[in-house]
PDB file of C-alpha atoms and ligand atoms in Angstrom:
ATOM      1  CA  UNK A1324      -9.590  24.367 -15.529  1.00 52.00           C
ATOM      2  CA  UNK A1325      -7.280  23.723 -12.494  1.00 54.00           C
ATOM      3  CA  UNK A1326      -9.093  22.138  -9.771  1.00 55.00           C
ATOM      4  CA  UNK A1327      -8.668  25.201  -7.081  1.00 60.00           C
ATOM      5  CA  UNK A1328      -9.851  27.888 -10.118  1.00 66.00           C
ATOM      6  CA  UNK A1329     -13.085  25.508 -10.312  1.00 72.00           C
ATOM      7  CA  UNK A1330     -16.416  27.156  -8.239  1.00 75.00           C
ATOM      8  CA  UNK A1331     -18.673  24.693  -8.835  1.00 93.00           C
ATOM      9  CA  UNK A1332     -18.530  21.583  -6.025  1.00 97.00           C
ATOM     10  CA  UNK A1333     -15.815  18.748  -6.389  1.00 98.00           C
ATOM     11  CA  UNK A1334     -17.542  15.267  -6.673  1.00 98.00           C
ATOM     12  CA  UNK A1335     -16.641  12.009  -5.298  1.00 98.00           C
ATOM     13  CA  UNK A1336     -15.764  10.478  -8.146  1.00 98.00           C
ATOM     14  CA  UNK A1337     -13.260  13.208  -8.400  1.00 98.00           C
ATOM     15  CA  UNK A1338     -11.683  12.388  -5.376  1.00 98.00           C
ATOM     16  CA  UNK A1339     -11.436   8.778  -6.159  1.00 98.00           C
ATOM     17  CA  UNK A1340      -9.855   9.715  -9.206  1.00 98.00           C
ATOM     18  CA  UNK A1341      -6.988  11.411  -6.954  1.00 98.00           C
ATOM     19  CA  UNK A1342      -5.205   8.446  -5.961  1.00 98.00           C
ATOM     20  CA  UNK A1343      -1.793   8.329  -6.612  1.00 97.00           C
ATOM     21  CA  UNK A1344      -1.641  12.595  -7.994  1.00 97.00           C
ATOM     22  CA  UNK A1345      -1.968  15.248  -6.374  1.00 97.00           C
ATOM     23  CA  UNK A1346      -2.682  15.418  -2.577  1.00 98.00           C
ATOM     24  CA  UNK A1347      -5.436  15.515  -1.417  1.00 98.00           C
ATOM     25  CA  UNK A1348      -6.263  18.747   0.736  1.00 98.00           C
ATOM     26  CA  UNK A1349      -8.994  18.210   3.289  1.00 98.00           C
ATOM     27  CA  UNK A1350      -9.613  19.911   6.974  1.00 98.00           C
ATOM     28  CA  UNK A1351     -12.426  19.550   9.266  1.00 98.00           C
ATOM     29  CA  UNK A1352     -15.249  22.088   8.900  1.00 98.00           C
ATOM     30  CA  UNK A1353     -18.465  22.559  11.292  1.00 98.00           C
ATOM     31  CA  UNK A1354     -19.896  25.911  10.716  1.00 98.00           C
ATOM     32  CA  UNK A1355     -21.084  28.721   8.145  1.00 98.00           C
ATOM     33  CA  UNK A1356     -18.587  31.273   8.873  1.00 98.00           C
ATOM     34  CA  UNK A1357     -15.538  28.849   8.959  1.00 98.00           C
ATOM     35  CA  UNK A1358     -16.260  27.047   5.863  1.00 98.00           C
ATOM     36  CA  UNK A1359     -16.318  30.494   3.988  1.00 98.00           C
ATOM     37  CA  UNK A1360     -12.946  30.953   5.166  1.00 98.00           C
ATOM     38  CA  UNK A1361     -11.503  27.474   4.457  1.00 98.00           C
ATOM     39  CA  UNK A1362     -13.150  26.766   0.648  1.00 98.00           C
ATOM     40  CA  UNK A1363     -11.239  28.263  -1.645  1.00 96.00           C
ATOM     41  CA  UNK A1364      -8.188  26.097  -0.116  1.00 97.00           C
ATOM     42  CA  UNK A1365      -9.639  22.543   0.237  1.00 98.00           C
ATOM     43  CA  UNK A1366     -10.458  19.860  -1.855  1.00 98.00           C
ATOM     44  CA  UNK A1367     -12.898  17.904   0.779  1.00 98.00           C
ATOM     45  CA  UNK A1368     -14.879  18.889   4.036  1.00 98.00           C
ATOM     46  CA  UNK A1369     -14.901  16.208   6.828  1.00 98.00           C
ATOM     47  CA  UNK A1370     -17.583  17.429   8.924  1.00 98.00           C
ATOM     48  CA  UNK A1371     -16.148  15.464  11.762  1.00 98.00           C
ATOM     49  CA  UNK A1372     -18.005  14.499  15.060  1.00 98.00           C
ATOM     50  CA  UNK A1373     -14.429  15.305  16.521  1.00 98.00           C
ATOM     51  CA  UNK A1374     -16.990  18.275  16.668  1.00 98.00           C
ATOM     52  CA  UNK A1375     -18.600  17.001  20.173  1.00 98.00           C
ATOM     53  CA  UNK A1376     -14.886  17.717  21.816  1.00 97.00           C
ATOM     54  CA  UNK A1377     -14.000  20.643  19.772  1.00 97.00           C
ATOM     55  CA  UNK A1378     -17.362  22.863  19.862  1.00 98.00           C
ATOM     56  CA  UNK A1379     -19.451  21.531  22.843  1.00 98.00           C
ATOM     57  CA  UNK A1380     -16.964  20.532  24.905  1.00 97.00           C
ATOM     58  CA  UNK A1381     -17.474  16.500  25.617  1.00 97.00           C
ATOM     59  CA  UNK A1382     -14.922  14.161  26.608  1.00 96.00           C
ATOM     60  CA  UNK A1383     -15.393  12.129  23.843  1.00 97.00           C
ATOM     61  CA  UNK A1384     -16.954  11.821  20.467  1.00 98.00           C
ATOM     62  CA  UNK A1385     -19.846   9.590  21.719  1.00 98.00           C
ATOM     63  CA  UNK A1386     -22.455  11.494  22.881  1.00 98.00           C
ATOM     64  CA  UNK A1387     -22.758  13.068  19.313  1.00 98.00           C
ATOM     65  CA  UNK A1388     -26.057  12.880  17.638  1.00 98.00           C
ATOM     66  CA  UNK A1389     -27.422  12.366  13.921  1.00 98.00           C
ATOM     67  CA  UNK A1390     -29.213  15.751  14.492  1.00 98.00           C
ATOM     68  CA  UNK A1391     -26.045  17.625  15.185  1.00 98.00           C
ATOM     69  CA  UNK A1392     -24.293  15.800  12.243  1.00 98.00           C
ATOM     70  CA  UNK A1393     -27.133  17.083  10.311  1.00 98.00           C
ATOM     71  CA  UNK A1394     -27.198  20.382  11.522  1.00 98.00           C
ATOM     72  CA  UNK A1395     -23.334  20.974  10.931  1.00 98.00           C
ATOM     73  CA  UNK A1396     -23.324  19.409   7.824  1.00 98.00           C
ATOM     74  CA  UNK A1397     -26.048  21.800   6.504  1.00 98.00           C
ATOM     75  CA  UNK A1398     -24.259  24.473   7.976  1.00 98.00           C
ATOM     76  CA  UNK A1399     -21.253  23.877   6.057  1.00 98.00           C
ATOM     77  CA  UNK A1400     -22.897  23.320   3.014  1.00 98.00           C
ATOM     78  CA  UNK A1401     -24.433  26.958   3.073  1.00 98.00           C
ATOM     79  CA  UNK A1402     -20.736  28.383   3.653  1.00 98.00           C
ATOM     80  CA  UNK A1403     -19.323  26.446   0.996  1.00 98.00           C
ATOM     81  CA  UNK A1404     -19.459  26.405  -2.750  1.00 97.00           C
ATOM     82  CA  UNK A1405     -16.566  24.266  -4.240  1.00 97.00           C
ATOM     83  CA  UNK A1406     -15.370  21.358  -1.558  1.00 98.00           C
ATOM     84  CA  UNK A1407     -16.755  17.938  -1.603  1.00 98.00           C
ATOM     85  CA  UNK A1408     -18.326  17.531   1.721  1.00 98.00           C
ATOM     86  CA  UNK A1409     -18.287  14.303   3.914  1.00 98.00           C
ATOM     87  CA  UNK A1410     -20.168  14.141   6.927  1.00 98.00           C
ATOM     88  CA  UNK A1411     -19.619  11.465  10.320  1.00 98.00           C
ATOM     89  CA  UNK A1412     -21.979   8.922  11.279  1.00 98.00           C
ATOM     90  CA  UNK A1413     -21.798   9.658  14.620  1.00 98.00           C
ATOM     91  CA  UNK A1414     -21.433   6.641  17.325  1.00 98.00           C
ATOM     92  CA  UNK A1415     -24.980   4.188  17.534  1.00 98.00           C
ATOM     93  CA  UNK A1416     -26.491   5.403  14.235  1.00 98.00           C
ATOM     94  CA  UNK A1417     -25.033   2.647  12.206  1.00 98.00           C
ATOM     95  CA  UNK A1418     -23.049   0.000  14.279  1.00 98.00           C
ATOM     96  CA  UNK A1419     -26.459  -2.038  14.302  1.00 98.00           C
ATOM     97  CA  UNK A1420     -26.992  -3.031  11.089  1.00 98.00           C
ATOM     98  CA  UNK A1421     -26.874  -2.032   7.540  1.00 98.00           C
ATOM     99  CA  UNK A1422     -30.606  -0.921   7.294  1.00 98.00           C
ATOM    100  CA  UNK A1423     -30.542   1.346  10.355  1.00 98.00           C
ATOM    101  CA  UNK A1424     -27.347   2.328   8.734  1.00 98.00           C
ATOM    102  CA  UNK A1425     -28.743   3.589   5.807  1.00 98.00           C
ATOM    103  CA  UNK A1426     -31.382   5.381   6.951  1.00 98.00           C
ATOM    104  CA  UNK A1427     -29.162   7.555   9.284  1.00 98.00           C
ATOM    105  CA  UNK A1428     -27.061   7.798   5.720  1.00 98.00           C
ATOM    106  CA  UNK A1429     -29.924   9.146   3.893  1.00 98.00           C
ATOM    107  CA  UNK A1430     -31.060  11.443   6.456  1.00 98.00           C
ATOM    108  CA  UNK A1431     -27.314  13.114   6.241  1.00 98.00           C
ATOM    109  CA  UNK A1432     -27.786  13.351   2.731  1.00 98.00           C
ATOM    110  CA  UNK A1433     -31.117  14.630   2.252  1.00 98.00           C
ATOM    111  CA  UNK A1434     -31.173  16.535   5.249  1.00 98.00           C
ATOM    112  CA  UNK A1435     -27.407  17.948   5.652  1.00 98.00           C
ATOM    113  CA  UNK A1436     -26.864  17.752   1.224  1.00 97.00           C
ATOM    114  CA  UNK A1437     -23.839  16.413   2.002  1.00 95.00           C
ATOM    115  CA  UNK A1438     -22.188  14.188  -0.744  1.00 95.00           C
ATOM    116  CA  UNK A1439     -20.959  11.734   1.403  1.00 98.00           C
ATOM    117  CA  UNK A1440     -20.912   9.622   4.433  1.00 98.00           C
ATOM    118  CA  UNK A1441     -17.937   8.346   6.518  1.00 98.00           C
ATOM    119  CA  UNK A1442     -17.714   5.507   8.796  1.00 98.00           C
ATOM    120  CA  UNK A1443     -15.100   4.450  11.160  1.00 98.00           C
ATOM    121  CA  UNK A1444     -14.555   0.445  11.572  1.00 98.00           C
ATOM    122  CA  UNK A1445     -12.715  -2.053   9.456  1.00 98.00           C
ATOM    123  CA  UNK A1446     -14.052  -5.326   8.505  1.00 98.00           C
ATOM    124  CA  UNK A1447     -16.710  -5.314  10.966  1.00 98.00           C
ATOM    125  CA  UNK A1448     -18.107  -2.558   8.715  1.00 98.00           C
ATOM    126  CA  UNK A1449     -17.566  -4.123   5.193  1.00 98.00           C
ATOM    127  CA  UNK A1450     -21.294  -5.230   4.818  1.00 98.00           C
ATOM    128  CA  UNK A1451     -22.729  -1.713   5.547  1.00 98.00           C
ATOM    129  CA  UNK A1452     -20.316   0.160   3.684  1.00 98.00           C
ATOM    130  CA  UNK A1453     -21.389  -2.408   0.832  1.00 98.00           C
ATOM    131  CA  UNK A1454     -25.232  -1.747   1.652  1.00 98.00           C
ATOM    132  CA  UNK A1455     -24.782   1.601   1.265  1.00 98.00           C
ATOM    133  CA  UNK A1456     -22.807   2.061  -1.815  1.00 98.00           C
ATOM    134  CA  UNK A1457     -24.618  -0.437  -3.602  1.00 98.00           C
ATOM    135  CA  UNK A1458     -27.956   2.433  -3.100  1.00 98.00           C
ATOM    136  CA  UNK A1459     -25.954   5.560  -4.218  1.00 98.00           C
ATOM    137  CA  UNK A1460     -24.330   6.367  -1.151  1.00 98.00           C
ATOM    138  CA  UNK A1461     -20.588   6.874  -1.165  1.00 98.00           C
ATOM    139  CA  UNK A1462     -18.825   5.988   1.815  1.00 98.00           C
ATOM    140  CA  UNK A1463     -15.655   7.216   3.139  1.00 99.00           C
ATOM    141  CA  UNK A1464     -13.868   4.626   5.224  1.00 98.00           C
ATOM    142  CA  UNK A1465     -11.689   5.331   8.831  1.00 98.00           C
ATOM    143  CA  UNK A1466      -9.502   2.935  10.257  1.00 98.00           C
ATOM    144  CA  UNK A1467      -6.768   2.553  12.817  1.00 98.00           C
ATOM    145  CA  UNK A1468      -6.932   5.200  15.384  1.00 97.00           C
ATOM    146  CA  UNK A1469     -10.790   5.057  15.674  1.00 97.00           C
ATOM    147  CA  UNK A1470     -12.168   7.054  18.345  1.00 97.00           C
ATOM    148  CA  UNK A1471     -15.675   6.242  18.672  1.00 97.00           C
ATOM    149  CA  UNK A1472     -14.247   3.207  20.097  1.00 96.00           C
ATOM    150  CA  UNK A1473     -11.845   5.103  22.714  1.00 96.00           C
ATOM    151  CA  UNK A1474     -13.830   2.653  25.549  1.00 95.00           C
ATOM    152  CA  UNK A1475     -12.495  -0.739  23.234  1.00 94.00           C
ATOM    153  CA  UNK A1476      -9.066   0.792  22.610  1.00 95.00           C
ATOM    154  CA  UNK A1477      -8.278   2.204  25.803  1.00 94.00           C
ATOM    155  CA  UNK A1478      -7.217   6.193  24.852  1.00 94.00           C
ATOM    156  CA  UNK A1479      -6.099   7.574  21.776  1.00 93.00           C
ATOM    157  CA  UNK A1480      -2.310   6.477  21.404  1.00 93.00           C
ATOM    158  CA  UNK A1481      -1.647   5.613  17.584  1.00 93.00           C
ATOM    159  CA  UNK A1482      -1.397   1.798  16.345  1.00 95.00           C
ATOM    160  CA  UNK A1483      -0.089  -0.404  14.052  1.00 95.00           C
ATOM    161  CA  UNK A1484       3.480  -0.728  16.093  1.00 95.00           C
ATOM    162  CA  UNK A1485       3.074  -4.419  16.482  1.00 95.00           C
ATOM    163  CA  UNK A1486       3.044  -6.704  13.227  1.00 97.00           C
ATOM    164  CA  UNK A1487      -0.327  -8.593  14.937  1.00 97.00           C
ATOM    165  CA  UNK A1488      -1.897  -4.728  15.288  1.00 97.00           C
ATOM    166  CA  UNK A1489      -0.376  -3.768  11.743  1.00 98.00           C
ATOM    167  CA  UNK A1490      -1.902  -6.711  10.164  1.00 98.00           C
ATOM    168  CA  UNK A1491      -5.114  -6.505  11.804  1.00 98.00           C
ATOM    169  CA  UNK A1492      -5.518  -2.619  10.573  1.00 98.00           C
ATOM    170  CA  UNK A1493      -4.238  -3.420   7.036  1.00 98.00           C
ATOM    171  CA  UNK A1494      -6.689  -6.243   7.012  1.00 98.00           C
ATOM    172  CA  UNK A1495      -9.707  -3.222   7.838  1.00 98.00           C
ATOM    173  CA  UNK A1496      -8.009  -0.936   4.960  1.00 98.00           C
ATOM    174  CA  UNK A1497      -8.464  -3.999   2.424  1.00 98.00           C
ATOM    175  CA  UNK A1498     -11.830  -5.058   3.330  1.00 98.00           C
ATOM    176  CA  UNK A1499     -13.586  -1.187   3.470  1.00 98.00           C
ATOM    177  CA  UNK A1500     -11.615  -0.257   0.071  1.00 98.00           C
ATOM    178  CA  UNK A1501     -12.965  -3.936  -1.142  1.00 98.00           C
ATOM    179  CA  UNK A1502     -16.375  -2.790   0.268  1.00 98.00           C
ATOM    180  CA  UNK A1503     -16.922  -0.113  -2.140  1.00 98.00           C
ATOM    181  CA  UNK A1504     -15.438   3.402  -0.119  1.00 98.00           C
ATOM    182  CA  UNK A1505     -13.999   5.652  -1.873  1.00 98.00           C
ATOM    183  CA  UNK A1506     -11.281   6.886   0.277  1.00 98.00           C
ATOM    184  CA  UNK A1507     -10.071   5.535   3.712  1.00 98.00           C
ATOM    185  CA  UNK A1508      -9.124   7.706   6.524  1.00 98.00           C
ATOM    186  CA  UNK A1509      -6.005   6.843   8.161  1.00 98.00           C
ATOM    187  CA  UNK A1510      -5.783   7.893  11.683  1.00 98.00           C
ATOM    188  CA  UNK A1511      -3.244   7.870  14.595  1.00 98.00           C
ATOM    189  CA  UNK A1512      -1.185   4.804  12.652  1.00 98.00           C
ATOM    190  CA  UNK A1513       2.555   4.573  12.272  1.00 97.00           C
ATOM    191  CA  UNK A1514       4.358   5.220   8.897  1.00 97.00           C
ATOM    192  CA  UNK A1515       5.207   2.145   7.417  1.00 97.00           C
ATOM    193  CA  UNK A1516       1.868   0.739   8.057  1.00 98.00           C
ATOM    194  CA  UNK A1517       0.174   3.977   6.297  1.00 98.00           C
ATOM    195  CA  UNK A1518       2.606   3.296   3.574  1.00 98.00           C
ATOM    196  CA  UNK A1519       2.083  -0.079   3.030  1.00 98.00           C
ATOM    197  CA  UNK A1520      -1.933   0.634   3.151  1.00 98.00           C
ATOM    198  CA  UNK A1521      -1.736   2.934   0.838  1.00 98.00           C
ATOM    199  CA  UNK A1522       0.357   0.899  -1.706  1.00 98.00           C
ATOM    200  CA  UNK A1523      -2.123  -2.173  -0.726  1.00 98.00           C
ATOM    201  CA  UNK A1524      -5.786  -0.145  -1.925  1.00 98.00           C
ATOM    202  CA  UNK A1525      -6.744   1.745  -5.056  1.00 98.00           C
ATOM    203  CA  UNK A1526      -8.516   3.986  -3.287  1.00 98.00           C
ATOM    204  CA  UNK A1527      -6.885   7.818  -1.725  1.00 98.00           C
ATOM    205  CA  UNK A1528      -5.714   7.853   1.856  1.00 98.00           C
ATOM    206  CA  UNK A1529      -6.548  10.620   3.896  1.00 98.00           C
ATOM    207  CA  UNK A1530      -3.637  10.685   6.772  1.00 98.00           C
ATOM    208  CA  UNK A1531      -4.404  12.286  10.156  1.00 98.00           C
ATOM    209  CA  UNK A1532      -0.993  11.415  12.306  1.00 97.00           C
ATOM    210  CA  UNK A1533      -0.440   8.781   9.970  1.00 98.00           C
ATOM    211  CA  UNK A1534       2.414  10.218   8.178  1.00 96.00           C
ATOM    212  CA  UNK A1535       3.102  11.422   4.303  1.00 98.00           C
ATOM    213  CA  UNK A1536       2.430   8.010   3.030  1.00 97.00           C
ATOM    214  CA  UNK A1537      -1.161   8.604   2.577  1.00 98.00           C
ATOM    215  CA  UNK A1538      -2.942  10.424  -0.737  1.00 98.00           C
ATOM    216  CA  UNK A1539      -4.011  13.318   1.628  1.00 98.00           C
ATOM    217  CA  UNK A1540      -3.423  15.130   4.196  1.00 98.00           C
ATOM    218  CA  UNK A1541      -6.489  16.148   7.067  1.00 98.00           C
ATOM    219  CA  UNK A1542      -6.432  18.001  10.626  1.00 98.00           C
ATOM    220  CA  UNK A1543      -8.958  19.413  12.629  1.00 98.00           C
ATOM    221  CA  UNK A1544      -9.020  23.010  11.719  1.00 98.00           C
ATOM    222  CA  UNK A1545      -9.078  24.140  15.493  1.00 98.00           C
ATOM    223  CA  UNK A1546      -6.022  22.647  15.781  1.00 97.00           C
ATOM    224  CA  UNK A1547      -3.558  24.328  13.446  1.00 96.00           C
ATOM    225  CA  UNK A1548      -5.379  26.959  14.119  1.00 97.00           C
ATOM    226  CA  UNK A1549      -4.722  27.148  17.591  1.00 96.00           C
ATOM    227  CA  UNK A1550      -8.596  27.294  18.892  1.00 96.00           C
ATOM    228  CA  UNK A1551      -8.490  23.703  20.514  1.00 94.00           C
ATOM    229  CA  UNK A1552      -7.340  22.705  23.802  1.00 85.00           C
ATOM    230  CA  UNK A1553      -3.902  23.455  25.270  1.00 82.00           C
ATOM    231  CA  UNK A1554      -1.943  20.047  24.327  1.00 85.00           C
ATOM    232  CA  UNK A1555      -1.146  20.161  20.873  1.00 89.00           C
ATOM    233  CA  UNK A1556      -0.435  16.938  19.080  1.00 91.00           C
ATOM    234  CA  UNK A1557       2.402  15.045  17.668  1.00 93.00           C
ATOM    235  CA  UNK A1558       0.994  14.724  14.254  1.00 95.00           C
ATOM    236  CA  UNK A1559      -0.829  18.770  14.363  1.00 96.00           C
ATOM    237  CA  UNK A1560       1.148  21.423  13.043  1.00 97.00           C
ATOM    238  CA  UNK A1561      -0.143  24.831  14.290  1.00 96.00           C
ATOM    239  CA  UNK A1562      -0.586  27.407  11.477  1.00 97.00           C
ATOM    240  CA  UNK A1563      -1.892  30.435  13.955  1.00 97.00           C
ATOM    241  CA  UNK A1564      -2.567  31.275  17.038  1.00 96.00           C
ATOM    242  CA  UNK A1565      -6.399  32.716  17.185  1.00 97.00           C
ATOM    243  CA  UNK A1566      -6.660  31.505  20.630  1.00 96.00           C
ATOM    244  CA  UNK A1567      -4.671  33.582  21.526  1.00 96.00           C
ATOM    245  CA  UNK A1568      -5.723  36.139  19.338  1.00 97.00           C
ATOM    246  CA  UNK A1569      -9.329  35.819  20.994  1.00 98.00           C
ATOM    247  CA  UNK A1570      -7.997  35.975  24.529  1.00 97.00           C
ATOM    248  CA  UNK A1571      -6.135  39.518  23.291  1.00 98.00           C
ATOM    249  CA  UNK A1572      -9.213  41.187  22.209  1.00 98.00           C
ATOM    250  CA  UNK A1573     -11.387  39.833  24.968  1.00 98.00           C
ATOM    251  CA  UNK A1574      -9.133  41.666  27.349  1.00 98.00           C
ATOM    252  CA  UNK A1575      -8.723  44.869  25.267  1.00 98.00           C
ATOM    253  CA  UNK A1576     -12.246  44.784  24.842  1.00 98.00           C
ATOM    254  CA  UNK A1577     -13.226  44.778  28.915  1.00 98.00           C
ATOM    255  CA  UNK A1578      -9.820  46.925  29.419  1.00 98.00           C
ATOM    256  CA  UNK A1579     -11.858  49.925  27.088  1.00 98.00           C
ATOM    257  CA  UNK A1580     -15.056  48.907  28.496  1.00 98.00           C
ATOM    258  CA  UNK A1581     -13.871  49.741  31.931  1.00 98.00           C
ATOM    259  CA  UNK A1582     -12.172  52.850  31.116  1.00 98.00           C
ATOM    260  CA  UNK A1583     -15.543  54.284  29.683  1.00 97.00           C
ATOM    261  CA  UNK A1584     -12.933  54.023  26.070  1.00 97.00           C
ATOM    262  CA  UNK A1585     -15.786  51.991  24.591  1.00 98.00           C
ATOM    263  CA  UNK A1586     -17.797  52.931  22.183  1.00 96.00           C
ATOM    264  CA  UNK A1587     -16.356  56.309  21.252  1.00 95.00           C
ATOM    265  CA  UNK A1588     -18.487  58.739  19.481  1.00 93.00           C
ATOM    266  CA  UNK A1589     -17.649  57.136  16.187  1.00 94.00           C
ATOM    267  CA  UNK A1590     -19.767  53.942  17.645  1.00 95.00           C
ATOM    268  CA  UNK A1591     -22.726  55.964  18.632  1.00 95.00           C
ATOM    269  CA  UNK A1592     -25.936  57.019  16.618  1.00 93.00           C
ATOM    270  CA  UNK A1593     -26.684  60.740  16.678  1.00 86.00           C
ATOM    271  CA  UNK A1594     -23.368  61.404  19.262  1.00 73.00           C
ATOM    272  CA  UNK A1595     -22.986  65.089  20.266  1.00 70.00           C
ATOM    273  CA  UNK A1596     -25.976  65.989  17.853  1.00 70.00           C
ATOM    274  CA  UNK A1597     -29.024  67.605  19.586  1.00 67.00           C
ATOM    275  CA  UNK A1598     -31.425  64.983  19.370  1.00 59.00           C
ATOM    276  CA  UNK A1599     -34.426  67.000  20.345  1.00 59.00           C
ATOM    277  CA  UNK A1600     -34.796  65.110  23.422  1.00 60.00           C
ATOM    278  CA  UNK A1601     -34.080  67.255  26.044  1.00 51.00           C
TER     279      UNK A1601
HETATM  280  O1  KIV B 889     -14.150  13.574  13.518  1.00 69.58           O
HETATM  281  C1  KIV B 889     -13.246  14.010  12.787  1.00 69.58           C
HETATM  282  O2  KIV B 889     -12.929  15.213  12.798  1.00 69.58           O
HETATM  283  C2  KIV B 889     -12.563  13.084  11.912  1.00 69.58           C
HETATM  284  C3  KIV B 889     -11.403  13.581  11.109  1.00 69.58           C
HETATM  285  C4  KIV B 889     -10.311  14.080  11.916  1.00 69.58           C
HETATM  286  C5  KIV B 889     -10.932  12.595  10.154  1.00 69.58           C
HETATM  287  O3  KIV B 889     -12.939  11.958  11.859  1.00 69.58           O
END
């Protein structure tokens, strides 16, 4: 069976197995309603705590807490039948150490049933990412454009255009994928350094502005599908405009609304029948 006729969920293992074949398809996901829409076309869910900026508005990703990664994750999980499903640590639930790590890890798994967890940070990270693997919890890696540490980096512009940077971040690649993850997020990093990451691990890349090097492809759904912010991205290609489309039938909506057009009689119960009240 081809993998986008399948119903039942793709594993990890699965997606490990993808390296090198076919791309890998993943977008962001953080709700019920938008998962339904988005599984039959995906291979992998990142539940991403890009979520604190997209759906609640925060300047950053690090006010984003395990409960929220929890609750999203669950949420997605009910909406979806057939995508793997990875879900962020989100910033100070595992930096500490590898035991506080993996009880945030297993709470995200029990609690959210997701399949996976991701983690952003290179070699800093290799002895948690180890930790948990070792007890049956598949990590996904991130490296290179890591935004829980916007405060360390200094913004969000994409890396790796130095050879001291570009060795640095291939050095994180090597060290997660030696670690035990299996796959590596690739964000915000310029092409020949995604390339020669990818070569360099036998484990998938998942590029986000980090070029078609990688093993996969991911973008925050809110941003190709216009719902995000008015500054669209280098690396985002927008694949609709339901921004747009909102702000249309908002204003239609109070336009009818303040004409007395809405609702007609077709919206009403009992309209133009005698009710018996009067
Ligand atoms: O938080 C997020 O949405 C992510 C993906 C874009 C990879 O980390």
């Amino acid at each position: 069976m081809s993998i986008q006729a399948r119903t039942t969920r793709i594993t990890v293992p699965e997606i490990r197995a993808r390296k090198g074949g076919e791309p890998i398809v993943c977008l962001t996901a953080y709700t019920t309603p938008m998962a339904q829409r988005l599984d039959p076309h995906v291979d992998l869910f990142i539940i991403g705590d890009s979520l604190g900026m997209v759906l609640y508005g925060f300047e950053s990703t690090l006010p984003v807490t395990l409960d929220m990664m929890i609750a999203h994750g669950a949420a997605v999980r009910r909406g979806s039948q057939r995508a793997c499903l990875t879900v962020d640590m989100p910033f100070a639930s595992y930096q500490e150490s590898p035991g506080v790590a993996f009880r945030s890890a297993a709470r995200l798994m029990v609690e959210a049933g997701c399949s996976s967890v991701k983690i952003e940070g290179g070699r800093e990270m290799a002895e948690t990412i180890a930790f948990l693997t070792d007890r049956g919890i598949p990590v996904m890696g991130h490296v290179g454009l890591v935004p829980q540490s916007v405060n360390s980096l200094g913004g969000y512009r994409a890396r790796g255009r130095d050879d001291a940077q570009a060795d640095e971040i291939l050095a994180d690649a090597r060290a997660v994928a030696d670690a035990g993850a299996f796959s590596i997020v690739l964000e915000g990093i310029v092409e020949p350094l995604a390339r020669e990451i990818t070569e360099a691990v036998d484990v998938p890349t998942i590029g986000i502005g980090a070029s078609p090097a990688c093993d996969g492809q991911v973008l925050v759904t809110e941003d190709l599908t216009g719902l995000f912010g008015d500054f669209t991205p280098k690396f985002v290609k927008r694949y609709a405009e339901l921004g747009e489309a909102i702000g249309e039938a908002a204003a239609a909506y109070a336009e009818d609304v303040r004409a007395r057009r809405f609702p007609g009689p077709e919206h009403c119960f009992g309209a133009g029948k005698n009710s018996g009240r009067g």
